[in-house]
mmCIF file of C-alpha atoms in Angstrom:
data_model
loop_
_atom_site.group_PDB
_atom_site.id
_atom_site.type_symbol
_atom_site.label_atom_id
_atom_site.label_comp_id
_atom_site.label_asym_id
_atom_site.label_seq_id
_atom_site.Cartn_x
_atom_site.Cartn_y
_atom_site.Cartn_z
ATOM 1 C CA MET A 1 0.447 -38.787 -22.038
ATOM 2 C CA ILE A 2 -2.404 -41.297 -21.727
ATOM 3 C CA ALA A 3 -6.013 -40.813 -22.889
ATOM 4 C CA ARG A 4 -9.029 -43.121 -22.852
ATOM 5 C CA TYR A 5 -11.674 -43.546 -25.527
ATOM 6 C CA VAL A 6 -15.084 -45.260 -25.350
ATOM 7 C CA LEU A 7 -16.167 -46.898 -28.615
ATOM 8 C CA THR A 8 -19.532 -46.243 -30.246
ATOM 9 C CA SER A 9 -21.339 -48.147 -32.993
ATOM 10 C CA ALA A 10 -20.435 -45.401 -35.473
ATOM 11 C CA CYS A 11 -16.746 -45.826 -34.636
ATOM 12 C CA LEU A 12 -16.905 -49.600 -35.083
ATOM 13 C CA ASN A 13 -18.829 -49.440 -38.363
ATOM 14 C CA SER A 14 -16.477 -46.880 -39.946
ATOM 15 C CA GLY A 15 -13.224 -48.020 -38.300
ATOM 16 C CA THR A 16 -12.635 -44.526 -36.977
ATOM 17 C CA MET A 17 -12.256 -42.586 -33.748
ATOM 18 C CA ASN A 18 -13.530 -39.072 -33.118
ATOM 19 C CA LEU A 19 -10.857 -36.469 -32.411
ATOM 20 C CA THR A 20 -11.147 -35.645 -28.737
ATOM 21 C CA GLN A 21 -9.505 -32.544 -27.303
ATOM 22 C CA SER A 22 -6.367 -34.473 -26.255
ATOM 23 C CA LEU A 23 -6.132 -36.145 -29.676
ATOM 24 C CA ARG A 24 -6.514 -32.826 -31.478
ATOM 25 C CA VAL A 25 -3.671 -31.316 -29.463
ATOM 26 C CA PHE A 26 -1.423 -34.343 -30.026
ATOM 27 C CA LEU A 27 -2.160 -34.615 -33.766
ATOM 28 C CA GLN A 28 -1.923 -30.895 -34.467
ATOM 29 C CA GLY A 29 -0.293 -30.355 -37.861
ATOM 30 C CA LYS A 30 -0.275 -34.068 -38.778
ATOM 31 C CA ASP A 31 -2.134 -35.820 -41.573
ATOM 32 C CA ARG A 32 -0.849 -39.357 -40.926
ATOM 33 C CA ILE A 33 0.135 -41.209 -37.761
ATOM 34 C CA ILE A 34 1.451 -44.674 -36.882
ATOM 35 C CA LEU A 35 -0.793 -46.738 -34.582
ATOM 36 C CA ARG A 36 0.847 -49.544 -32.571
ATOM 37 C CA ASP A 37 -1.145 -52.190 -30.657
ATOM 38 C CA GLU A 38 -0.239 -54.242 -27.583
ATOM 39 C CA GLU A 39 1.607 -56.853 -29.638
ATOM 40 C CA GLY A 40 3.711 -54.352 -31.562
ATOM 41 C CA GLU A 41 1.696 -54.575 -34.821
ATOM 42 C CA THR A 42 1.425 -51.221 -36.573
ATOM 43 C CA TYR A 43 -1.377 -49.609 -38.597
ATOM 44 C CA ASP A 44 -1.387 -46.500 -40.802
ATOM 45 C CA GLY A 45 -3.763 -43.921 -39.425
ATOM 46 C CA THR A 46 -5.125 -40.945 -41.376
ATOM 47 C CA VAL A 47 -6.231 -37.732 -39.658
ATOM 48 C CA ASN A 48 -9.403 -36.480 -41.356
ATOM 49 C CA TRP A 49 -9.636 -32.927 -40.035
ATOM 50 C CA ARG A 50 -12.673 -32.120 -42.189
ATOM 51 C CA GLN A 51 -14.761 -34.883 -40.587
ATOM 52 C CA ASN A 52 -13.006 -34.554 -37.216
ATOM 53 C CA ARG A 53 -11.956 -38.192 -36.922
ATOM 54 C CA LEU A 54 -8.984 -40.572 -36.995
ATOM 55 C CA GLU A 55 -9.294 -43.261 -39.693
ATOM 56 C CA GLY A 56 -7.634 -46.639 -40.235
ATOM 57 C CA LEU A 57 -8.637 -48.431 -37.014
ATOM 58 C CA ALA A 58 -10.911 -51.080 -38.558
ATOM 59 C CA PRO A 59 -8.208 -53.839 -38.604
ATOM 60 C CA TYR A 60 -7.462 -53.251 -34.927
ATOM 61 C CA TYR A 61 -11.140 -53.288 -33.931
ATOM 62 C CA ALA A 62 -11.603 -56.605 -35.773
ATOM 63 C CA LYS A 63 -8.440 -58.126 -34.368
ATOM 64 C CA ARG A 64 -9.453 -57.385 -30.771
ATOM 65 C CA ARG A 65 -13.189 -58.111 -31.294
ATOM 66 C CA LEU A 66 -14.161 -54.812 -29.743
ATOM 67 C CA GLY A 67 -17.772 -53.815 -29.233
ATOM 68 C CA VAL A 68 -19.874 -50.835 -28.260
ATOM 69 C CA ASN A 69 -18.822 -49.150 -24.969
ATOM 70 C CA ASP A 70 -15.475 -50.969 -24.935
ATOM 71 C CA LYS A 71 -12.591 -48.771 -23.764
ATOM 72 C CA ILE A 72 -9.204 -48.188 -25.385
ATOM 73 C CA ALA A 73 -6.187 -46.587 -23.700
ATOM 74 C CA LEU A 74 -4.262 -44.275 -26.027
ATOM 75 C CA HIS A 75 -0.584 -43.716 -25.233
ATOM 76 C CA LEU A 76 0.245 -40.442 -26.967
ATOM 77 C CA GLU A 77 4.003 -40.274 -27.278
ATOM 78 C CA GLY A 78 6.487 -39.161 -29.932
ATOM 79 C CA GLU A 79 5.372 -39.962 -33.470
ATOM 80 C CA GLU A 80 3.112 -42.901 -32.546
ATOM 81 C CA ILE A 81 -0.131 -43.677 -30.765
ATOM 82 C CA GLY A 82 -0.062 -46.827 -28.658
ATOM 83 C CA LEU A 83 -3.361 -48.761 -28.519
ATOM 84 C CA GLU A 84 -4.356 -50.915 -25.543
ATOM 85 C CA ALA A 85 -7.800 -52.515 -25.236
ATOM 86 C CA LEU A 86 -9.038 -52.278 -21.644
ATOM 87 C CA THR A 87 -11.817 -54.853 -22.115
ATOM 88 C CA PRO A 88 -10.796 -58.191 -20.500
ATOM 89 C CA ALA A 89 -12.842 -60.184 -23.031
ATOM 90 C CA ALA A 90 -11.166 -58.597 -26.057
ATOM 91 C CA LYS A 91 -9.457 -61.301 -28.093
ATOM 92 C CA PRO A 92 -7.945 -61.566 -31.569
ATOM 93 C CA ALA A 93 -10.589 -62.055 -34.241
ATOM 94 C CA ARG A 94 -10.891 -65.373 -36.001
ATOM 95 C CA PRO A 95 -10.122 -65.159 -39.712
ATOM 96 C CA ARG A 96 -13.222 -65.501 -41.882
ATOM 97 C CA SER A 97 -12.967 -66.395 -45.544
ATOM 98 C CA PRO A 98 -15.044 -64.058 -47.730
ATOM 99 C CA GLU A 99 -15.492 -66.839 -50.305
ATOM 100 C CA VAL A 100 -17.275 -68.985 -47.739
ATOM 101 C CA GLU A 101 -19.604 -66.135 -46.845
ATOM 102 C CA ARG A 102 -20.521 -65.510 -50.489
ATOM 103 C CA SER A 103 -21.077 -69.190 -51.217
ATOM 104 C CA ARG A 104 -23.329 -69.747 -48.180
ATOM 105 C CA PRO A 105 -26.823 -70.687 -49.528
ATOM 106 C CA GLN A 106 -29.717 -68.395 -48.748
ATOM 107 C CA ALA A 107 -32.696 -69.655 -46.791
ATOM 108 C CA THR A 108 -35.768 -70.480 -48.922
ATOM 109 C CA GLU A 109 -39.380 -71.326 -48.176
ATOM 110 C CA SER A 110 -39.280 -74.643 -50.031
ATOM 111 C CA THR A 111 -40.346 -77.777 -48.271
ATOM 112 C CA PRO A 112 -37.657 -79.169 -45.998
ATOM 113 C CA GLU A 113 -35.769 -82.098 -47.376
ATOM 114 C CA LYS A 114 -34.468 -84.996 -45.424
ATOM 115 C CA THR A 115 -31.053 -84.075 -44.157
ATOM 116 C CA GLU A 116 -28.213 -86.473 -43.628
ATOM 117 C CA LYS A 117 -27.172 -87.159 -40.095
ATOM 118 C CA ARG A 118 -23.788 -85.642 -39.364
ATOM 119 C CA VAL A 119 -21.428 -86.656 -36.649
ATOM 120 C CA ARG A 120 -19.169 -83.975 -35.229
ATOM 121 C CA VAL A 121 -15.598 -85.137 -34.794
ATOM 122 C CA THR A 122 -13.309 -83.238 -32.455
ATOM 123 C CA PRO A 123 -9.823 -83.190 -33.968
ATOM 124 C CA TYR A 124 -6.816 -84.013 -31.866
ATOM 125 C CA PRO A 125 -4.655 -81.027 -31.026
ATOM 126 C CA LYS A 126 -1.325 -80.742 -32.775
ATOM 127 C CA GLU A 127 0.464 -81.404 -29.492
ATOM 128 C CA VAL A 128 -1.030 -84.925 -29.449
ATOM 129 C CA ILE A 129 -0.510 -85.772 -33.133
ATOM 130 C CA PHE A 130 2.990 -84.297 -33.265
ATOM 131 C CA PRO A 131 4.342 -84.478 -29.690
ATOM 132 C CA HIS A 132 7.918 -84.031 -30.914
ATOM 133 C CA LYS A 133 7.167 -80.622 -32.415
ATOM 134 C CA PRO A 134 6.921 -77.884 -29.734
ATOM 135 C CA VAL A 135 4.326 -75.189 -30.272
ATOM 136 C CA ALA A 136 6.094 -71.836 -30.577
ATOM 137 C CA SER A 137 4.741 -68.948 -28.511
ATOM 138 C CA GLU A 138 4.412 -65.471 -29.959
ATOM 139 C CA VAL A 139 7.436 -63.390 -29.025
ATOM 140 C CA PRO A 140 6.291 -60.310 -27.073
ATOM 141 C CA ALA A 141 6.992 -56.821 -28.369
ATOM 142 C CA PHE A 142 9.053 -55.884 -25.308
ATOM 143 C CA SER A 143 11.628 -58.505 -26.340
ATOM 144 C CA VAL A 144 12.733 -56.260 -29.214
ATOM 145 C CA ASP A 145 13.318 -53.345 -26.829
ATOM 146 C CA LEU A 146 15.315 -55.460 -24.378
ATOM 147 C CA GLU A 147 17.483 -56.872 -27.157
ATOM 148 C CA ALA A 148 18.146 -53.309 -28.336
ATOM 149 C CA LEU A 149 19.260 -52.506 -24.776
ATOM 150 C CA GLY A 150 21.877 -55.288 -24.797
ATOM 151 C CA PHE A 151 19.938 -58.375 -23.630
ATOM 152 C CA SER A 152 19.665 -61.741 -25.391
ATOM 153 C CA ARG A 153 16.511 -63.857 -25.186
ATOM 154 C CA GLU A 154 17.034 -67.441 -23.994
ATOM 155 C CA SER A 155 13.489 -68.861 -23.898
ATOM 156 C CA GLY A 156 10.713 -69.394 -26.420
ATOM 157 C CA SER A 157 7.715 -69.113 -24.087
ATOM 158 C CA ALA A 158 6.642 -67.576 -20.804
ATOM 159 C CA PRO A 159 8.401 -66.827 -18.617
ATOM 160 C CA TRP A 160 10.584 -65.008 -21.115
ATOM 161 C CA VAL A 161 14.148 -65.268 -19.850
ATOM 162 C CA PHE A 162 16.741 -62.703 -20.927
ATOM 163 C CA ARG A 163 20.479 -62.753 -20.310
ATOM 164 C CA ALA A 164 22.690 -59.705 -19.818
ATOM 165 C CA ALA A 165 26.356 -60.530 -20.448
ATOM 166 C CA MET A 166 28.718 -57.783 -19.274
ATOM 167 C CA GLY A 167 32.104 -59.498 -19.210
ATOM 168 C CA ARG A 168 32.711 -60.447 -15.594
ATOM 169 C CA ARG A 169 29.105 -59.602 -14.727
ATOM 170 C CA THR A 170 26.116 -61.616 -15.934
ATOM 171 C CA PHE A 171 22.525 -61.739 -14.755
ATOM 172 C CA HIS A 172 19.253 -63.276 -15.946
ATOM 173 C CA LEU A 173 15.810 -61.677 -15.993
ATOM 174 C CA ALA A 174 12.488 -63.560 -16.213
ATOM 175 C CA LEU A 175 9.457 -61.637 -17.517
ATOM 176 C CA ALA A 176 5.809 -62.540 -18.058
ATOM 177 C CA ARG A 177 2.963 -60.412 -19.334
ATOM 178 C CA PHE A 178 0.199 -59.582 -16.875
ATOM 179 C CA GLY A 179 -2.255 -62.510 -16.978
ATOM 180 C CA GLU A 180 0.134 -64.738 -18.921
ATOM 181 C CA MET A 181 1.133 -66.769 -15.854
ATOM 182 C CA GLU A 182 0.574 -66.749 -12.113
ATOM 183 C CA ALA A 183 2.634 -64.217 -10.178
ATOM 184 C CA ARG A 184 3.565 -66.851 -7.590
ATOM 185 C CA GLU A 185 4.863 -69.147 -10.334
ATOM 186 C CA LEU A 186 6.945 -66.325 -11.801
ATOM 187 C CA LEU A 187 8.304 -65.434 -8.377
ATOM 188 C CA ALA A 188 9.380 -69.054 -7.898
ATOM 189 C CA TYR A 189 11.884 -68.649 -10.728
ATOM 190 C CA ARG A 190 13.778 -66.118 -8.646
ATOM 191 C CA GLN A 191 13.325 -67.831 -5.307
ATOM 192 C CA GLN A 192 14.779 -71.040 -6.758
ATOM 193 C CA GLY A 193 17.822 -69.176 -8.042
ATOM 194 C CA ARG A 194 17.084 -69.823 -11.717
ATOM 195 C CA VAL A 195 17.206 -66.067 -12.430
ATOM 196 C CA GLN A 196 18.461 -63.066 -10.491
ATOM 197 C CA TYR A 197 15.412 -60.898 -11.270
ATOM 198 C CA ALA A 198 11.759 -61.554 -12.160
ATOM 199 C CA ALA A 199 9.082 -59.038 -13.071
ATOM 200 C CA MET A 200 5.519 -58.730 -14.350
ATOM 201 C CA VAL A 201 5.018 -56.750 -17.588
ATOM 202 C CA ALA A 202 1.889 -54.590 -17.882
ATOM 203 C CA GLY A 203 0.990 -51.313 -19.560
ATOM 204 C CA GLU A 204 0.991 -48.089 -17.562
ATOM 205 C CA SER A 205 -2.822 -48.071 -17.621
ATOM 206 C CA SER A 206 -2.881 -51.535 -15.983
ATOM 207 C CA LYS A 207 -0.157 -50.760 -13.438
ATOM 208 C CA PRO A 208 -2.450 -50.606 -10.361
ATOM 209 C CA GLU A 209 -3.889 -54.071 -11.087
ATOM 210 C CA ALA A 210 -0.437 -55.539 -11.755
ATOM 211 C CA LEU A 211 1.017 -54.028 -8.587
ATOM 212 C CA ALA A 212 -1.911 -55.410 -6.583
ATOM 213 C CA GLU A 213 -1.187 -58.933 -7.866
ATOM 214 C CA ILE A 214 2.525 -58.501 -7.113
ATOM 215 C CA ALA A 215 1.733 -57.297 -3.599
ATOM 216 C CA ALA A 216 -0.456 -60.354 -3.051
ATOM 217 C CA VAL A 217 2.530 -62.692 -3.403
ATOM 218 C CA ARG A 218 4.927 -60.323 -1.634
ATOM 219 C CA PRO A 219 2.914 -58.412 0.982
ATOM 220 C CA SER A 220 6.076 -56.688 2.179
ATOM 221 C CA GLY A 221 6.207 -54.778 -1.103
ATOM 222 C CA LEU A 222 8.576 -54.461 -4.023
ATOM 223 C CA VAL A 223 11.975 -55.277 -2.536
ATOM 224 C CA GLN A 224 15.096 -56.820 -3.944
ATOM 225 C CA VAL A 225 14.080 -60.421 -3.193
ATOM 226 C CA GLY A 226 10.565 -60.003 -4.563
ATOM 227 C CA LEU A 227 8.773 -59.636 -7.848
ATOM 228 C CA GLY A 228 9.165 -56.444 -9.865
ATOM 229 C CA TYR A 229 7.049 -54.494 -12.324
ATOM 230 C CA VAL A 230 8.013 -53.471 -15.883
ATOM 231 C CA SER A 231 5.985 -51.351 -18.308
ATOM 232 C CA PRO A 232 6.490 -51.605 -22.103
ATOM 233 C CA GLU A 233 6.229 -47.816 -22.346
ATOM 234 C CA ALA A 234 9.270 -47.425 -20.074
ATOM 235 C CA LEU A 235 11.295 -49.901 -22.147
ATOM 236 C CA GLN A 236 10.399 -47.993 -25.318
ATOM 237 C CA ARG A 237 11.493 -44.733 -23.667
ATOM 238 C CA LEU A 238 14.820 -46.317 -22.631
ATOM 239 C CA THR A 239 15.358 -47.521 -26.200
ATOM 240 C CA LYS A 240 14.879 -43.961 -27.461
ATOM 241 C CA LEU A 241 17.283 -42.666 -24.797
ATOM 242 C CA ARG A 242 19.878 -45.134 -26.053
ATOM 243 C CA GLY A 243 19.912 -43.181 -29.321
ATOM 244 C CA ALA A 244 21.291 -40.156 -27.424
ATOM 245 C CA PHE A 245 23.309 -41.925 -24.720
ATOM 246 C CA PRO A 246 24.595 -45.523 -24.286
ATOM 247 C CA VAL A 247 21.992 -46.956 -21.894
ATOM 248 C CA GLY A 248 22.725 -50.623 -21.119
ATOM 249 C CA PRO A 249 21.992 -53.630 -18.884
ATOM 250 C CA LEU A 250 23.745 -52.095 -15.881
ATOM 251 C CA ASP A 251 21.258 -49.214 -15.866
ATOM 252 C CA ILE A 252 18.406 -51.726 -16.203
ATOM 253 C CA GLU A 253 19.754 -53.754 -13.256
ATOM 254 C CA ARG A 254 19.815 -50.666 -11.044
ATOM 255 C CA LEU A 255 16.134 -50.072 -11.810
ATOM 256 C CA LEU A 256 15.320 -53.754 -11.211
ATOM 257 C CA ARG A 257 16.880 -53.546 -7.752
ATOM 258 C CA GLU A 258 14.461 -50.740 -6.960
ATOM 259 C CA GLY A 259 11.564 -52.991 -8.033
ATOM 260 C CA ARG A 260 10.057 -50.982 -10.883
ATOM 261 C CA ILE A 261 10.832 -49.986 -14.440
ATOM 262 C CA ASP A 262 8.058 -47.560 -15.302
ATOM 263 C CA LEU A 263 7.855 -44.023 -16.644
ATOM 264 C CA GLU A 264 8.116 -42.578 -13.147
ATOM 265 C CA ALA A 265 11.137 -44.692 -12.186
ATOM 266 C CA ILE A 266 13.208 -43.800 -15.242
ATOM 267 C CA GLN A 267 12.859 -40.065 -14.652
ATOM 268 C CA GLY A 268 15.937 -40.175 -12.417
ATOM 269 C CA LEU A 269 17.953 -41.886 -15.156
ATOM 270 C CA GLU A 270 16.723 -39.303 -17.674
ATOM 271 C CA ARG A 271 17.953 -36.519 -15.380
ATOM 272 C CA GLU A 272 21.371 -38.177 -15.094
ATOM 273 C CA ILE A 273 21.654 -38.503 -18.872
ATOM 274 C CA SER A 274 20.585 -34.881 -19.311
ATOM 275 C CA GLY A 275 23.334 -33.873 -16.867
ATOM 276 C CA VAL A 276 25.977 -35.816 -18.804
ATOM 277 C CA LEU A 277 24.835 -34.340 -22.106
ATOM 278 C CA ARG A 278 24.911 -30.893 -20.493
ATOM 279 C CA GLU A 279 28.540 -31.537 -19.484
ATOM 280 C CA ARG A 280 29.307 -32.324 -23.109
ATOM 281 C CA SER A 281 27.697 -29.046 -24.186
ATOM 282 C CA HIS A 282 29.762 -27.169 -21.571
ATOM 283 C CA PHE A 283 32.926 -28.782 -22.961
ATOM 284 C CA SER A 284 31.959 -27.543 -26.418
ATOM 285 C CA ALA A 285 31.271 -24.076 -24.998
ATOM 286 C CA VAL A 286 34.779 -23.884 -23.506
ATOM 287 C CA LEU A 287 36.299 -24.854 -26.864
ATOM 288 C CA THR A 288 34.329 -21.979 -28.366
ATOM 289 C CA LEU A 289 35.810 -19.599 -25.776
ATOM 290 C CA LEU A 290 39.339 -20.820 -26.510
ATOM 291 C CA ALA A 291 38.889 -20.408 -30.275
ATOM 292 C CA ASP A 292 39.669 -16.687 -29.862
ATOM 293 C CA GLN A 293 43.027 -17.397 -28.158
ATOM 294 C CA PRO A 294 46.034 -17.404 -30.536
ATOM 295 C CA PRO A 295 48.577 -20.265 -30.306
ATOM 296 C CA GLN A 296 51.526 -20.010 -27.886
ATOM 297 C CA GLN A 297 49.823 -17.322 -25.832
ATOM 298 C CA VAL A 298 49.456 -17.313 -22.050
ATOM 299 C CA PHE A 299 46.056 -16.476 -20.557
ATOM 300 C CA LEU A 300 44.397 -16.555 -17.165
ATOM 301 C CA LEU A 301 41.214 -18.191 -16.037
ATOM 302 C CA ALA A 302 39.918 -14.725 -15.191
ATOM 303 C CA ASP A 303 40.288 -13.693 -18.855
ATOM 304 C CA LEU A 304 37.578 -16.198 -19.843
ATOM 305 C CA MET A 305 35.154 -15.610 -16.986
ATOM 306 C CA PRO A 306 33.133 -12.682 -18.459
ATOM 307 C CA MET A 307 32.055 -14.726 -21.477
ATOM 308 C CA ALA A 308 31.845 -17.925 -19.411
ATOM 309 C CA ARG A 309 29.220 -16.368 -17.130
ATOM 310 C CA GLU A 310 27.101 -15.564 -20.173
ATOM 311 C CA MET A 311 27.156 -19.307 -20.914
ATOM 312 C CA ASN A 312 26.193 -20.146 -17.293
ATOM 313 C CA LEU A 313 29.669 -21.562 -16.556
ATOM 314 C CA GLU A 314 30.987 -21.145 -13.022
ATOM 315 C CA ALA A 315 34.684 -20.652 -12.280
ATOM 316 C CA ASP A 316 35.242 -24.105 -10.740
ATOM 317 C CA HIS A 317 33.428 -25.746 -13.654
ATOM 318 C CA LEU A 318 35.533 -23.856 -16.190
ATOM 319 C CA GLN A 319 38.702 -24.710 -14.243
ATOM 320 C CA SER A 320 37.844 -28.430 -14.363
ATOM 321 C CA ILE A 321 37.382 -28.416 -18.157
ATOM 322 C CA LEU A 322 40.627 -26.481 -18.697
ATOM 323 C CA GLU A 323 42.476 -29.047 -16.577
ATOM 324 C CA SER A 324 41.046 -31.824 -18.766
ATOM 325 C CA LEU A 325 42.199 -30.051 -21.912
ATOM 326 C CA SER A 326 45.707 -29.919 -20.426
ATOM 327 C CA SER A 327 45.861 -33.712 -20.075
ATOM 328 C CA PRO A 328 46.106 -36.558 -22.638
ATOM 329 C CA PRO A 329 44.730 -37.203 -25.125
ATOM 330 C CA PHE A 330 43.767 -33.550 -25.653
ATOM 331 C CA LEU A 331 46.948 -31.596 -24.742
ATOM 332 C CA LEU A 332 45.425 -28.408 -26.116
ATOM 333 C CA LEU A 333 46.679 -26.421 -23.100
ATOM 334 C CA LYS A 334 49.665 -26.448 -20.775
ATOM 335 C CA ARG A 335 49.043 -25.643 -17.131
ATOM 336 C CA LEU A 336 51.666 -23.156 -15.911
ATOM 337 C CA SER A 337 50.275 -22.369 -12.468
ATOM 338 C CA PRO A 338 46.871 -22.421 -10.763
ATOM 339 C CA GLY A 339 44.598 -20.414 -13.063
ATOM 340 C CA GLU A 340 47.317 -19.807 -15.692
ATOM 341 C CA PHE A 341 47.524 -21.733 -18.995
ATOM 342 C CA LEU A 342 49.479 -21.764 -22.251
ATOM 343 C CA MET A 343 47.559 -22.207 -25.498
ATOM 344 C CA ARG A 344 49.691 -24.818 -27.291
ATOM 345 C CA GLN A 345 47.910 -24.608 -30.651
ATOM 346 C CA SER A 346 44.700 -23.312 -32.174
ATOM 347 C CA VAL A 347 41.400 -25.093 -31.546
ATOM 348 C CA ASP A 348 41.021 -25.843 -35.267
ATOM 349 C CA ARG A 349 44.441 -27.513 -35.402
ATOM 350 C CA ALA A 350 43.719 -29.440 -32.203
ATOM 351 C CA LEU A 351 40.398 -30.760 -33.544
ATOM 352 C CA ALA A 352 42.141 -31.955 -36.723
ATOM 353 C CA ASP A 353 44.770 -33.758 -34.601
ATOM 354 C CA TRP A 354 42.054 -35.414 -32.507
ATOM 355 C CA VAL A 355 40.294 -36.645 -35.644
ATOM 356 C CA GLU A 356 43.583 -38.069 -36.955
ATOM 357 C CA TYR A 357 44.226 -39.743 -33.607
ATOM 358 C CA ALA A 358 40.723 -41.312 -33.642
ATOM 359 C CA GLU A 359 41.234 -42.637 -37.188
ATOM 360 C CA VAL A 360 44.615 -44.168 -36.297
ATOM 361 C CA MET A 361 43.147 -45.865 -33.245
ATOM 362 C CA THR A 362 40.203 -47.165 -35.305
ATOM 363 C CA ARG A 363 42.535 -48.784 -37.851
ATOM 364 C CA ARG A 364 44.689 -50.237 -35.080
ATOM 365 C CA LEU A 365 41.690 -51.751 -33.316
ATOM 366 C CA GLN A 366 40.386 -53.215 -36.560
ATOM 367 C CA GLY A 367 43.743 -54.945 -37.077
ATOM 368 C CA VAL A 368 43.705 -56.345 -33.548
ATOM 369 C CA LEU A 369 40.176 -57.700 -34.002
ATOM 370 C CA GLN A 370 41.097 -59.341 -37.311
ATOM 371 C CA GLU A 371 44.089 -61.092 -35.694
ATOM 372 C CA ARG A 372 41.818 -62.513 -33.013
#
């Protein structure tokens, strides 16, 4: 969910944001919230329901040099609020020493004294004084998400090159934030064969502008040989999905071939993962049905169907799971004939045997890895 907020002088002076209708719905029941900016820096926000405002935004306003009527995109998702300044001129604030401000002399009405003539000297940049020391670029926040998804970063500046090593399969991906480098220059990395995929990174709120720039260098559209689009919000969603299911570089490559990794594009992958997790729940449901069967008893598929229908299990689906339980490593059942099975042992005993088998295999694998 994305909302937009227009800053007022009261917001800037107090470092707050009024609770709009969308914010009130999102923050319902919360007193504190984590705020994350475009660079991944986090701030502690406090929800002041009595004064109807969100507090703790002063550091972000100062960092981005925001002013009256500037707009902020709010990405309301999970337990965080993502902040994205939509003002092109917004830049990080320059640090100002409070001691210097306090020690600055006040203007007086005394007669002007003769001032010394000062000559301004422009210092040489560090790149000239120390040419052997490269200037390190700030690592983007999306690098953390890609590394969590199985990639390794191989460059220290834009374009940010990532490597996905999958045994016999390896590919490289070059990324640059929107406005960080020319789209044509980024596309050249792929056209020259230096990487297999290249994409522009921009927030979901800036997607139309990023896609327009991509289309300018590839008028034919987002195809396999062109430049793709990646949104940080989609990468964060994929990282969260990895907590429930092992999402990896191969899934990312499939999305890259389609040209986009955004919230809309990953909906298909989310449906696939939901289907797999549903299969796992069906497997557990069948084990629950078999828990009532005593060991060394013969039963028919039809005996389980009344309760299976209550769990939304069709006959062919139930048959498939029973066949799996008749094969290694499970061996809970023995198939006697089509639709007829022998219960070898109880479900409780079978689960204990599976746990023992998993522990034996874990110790064996640890020994093999130590020998290597």
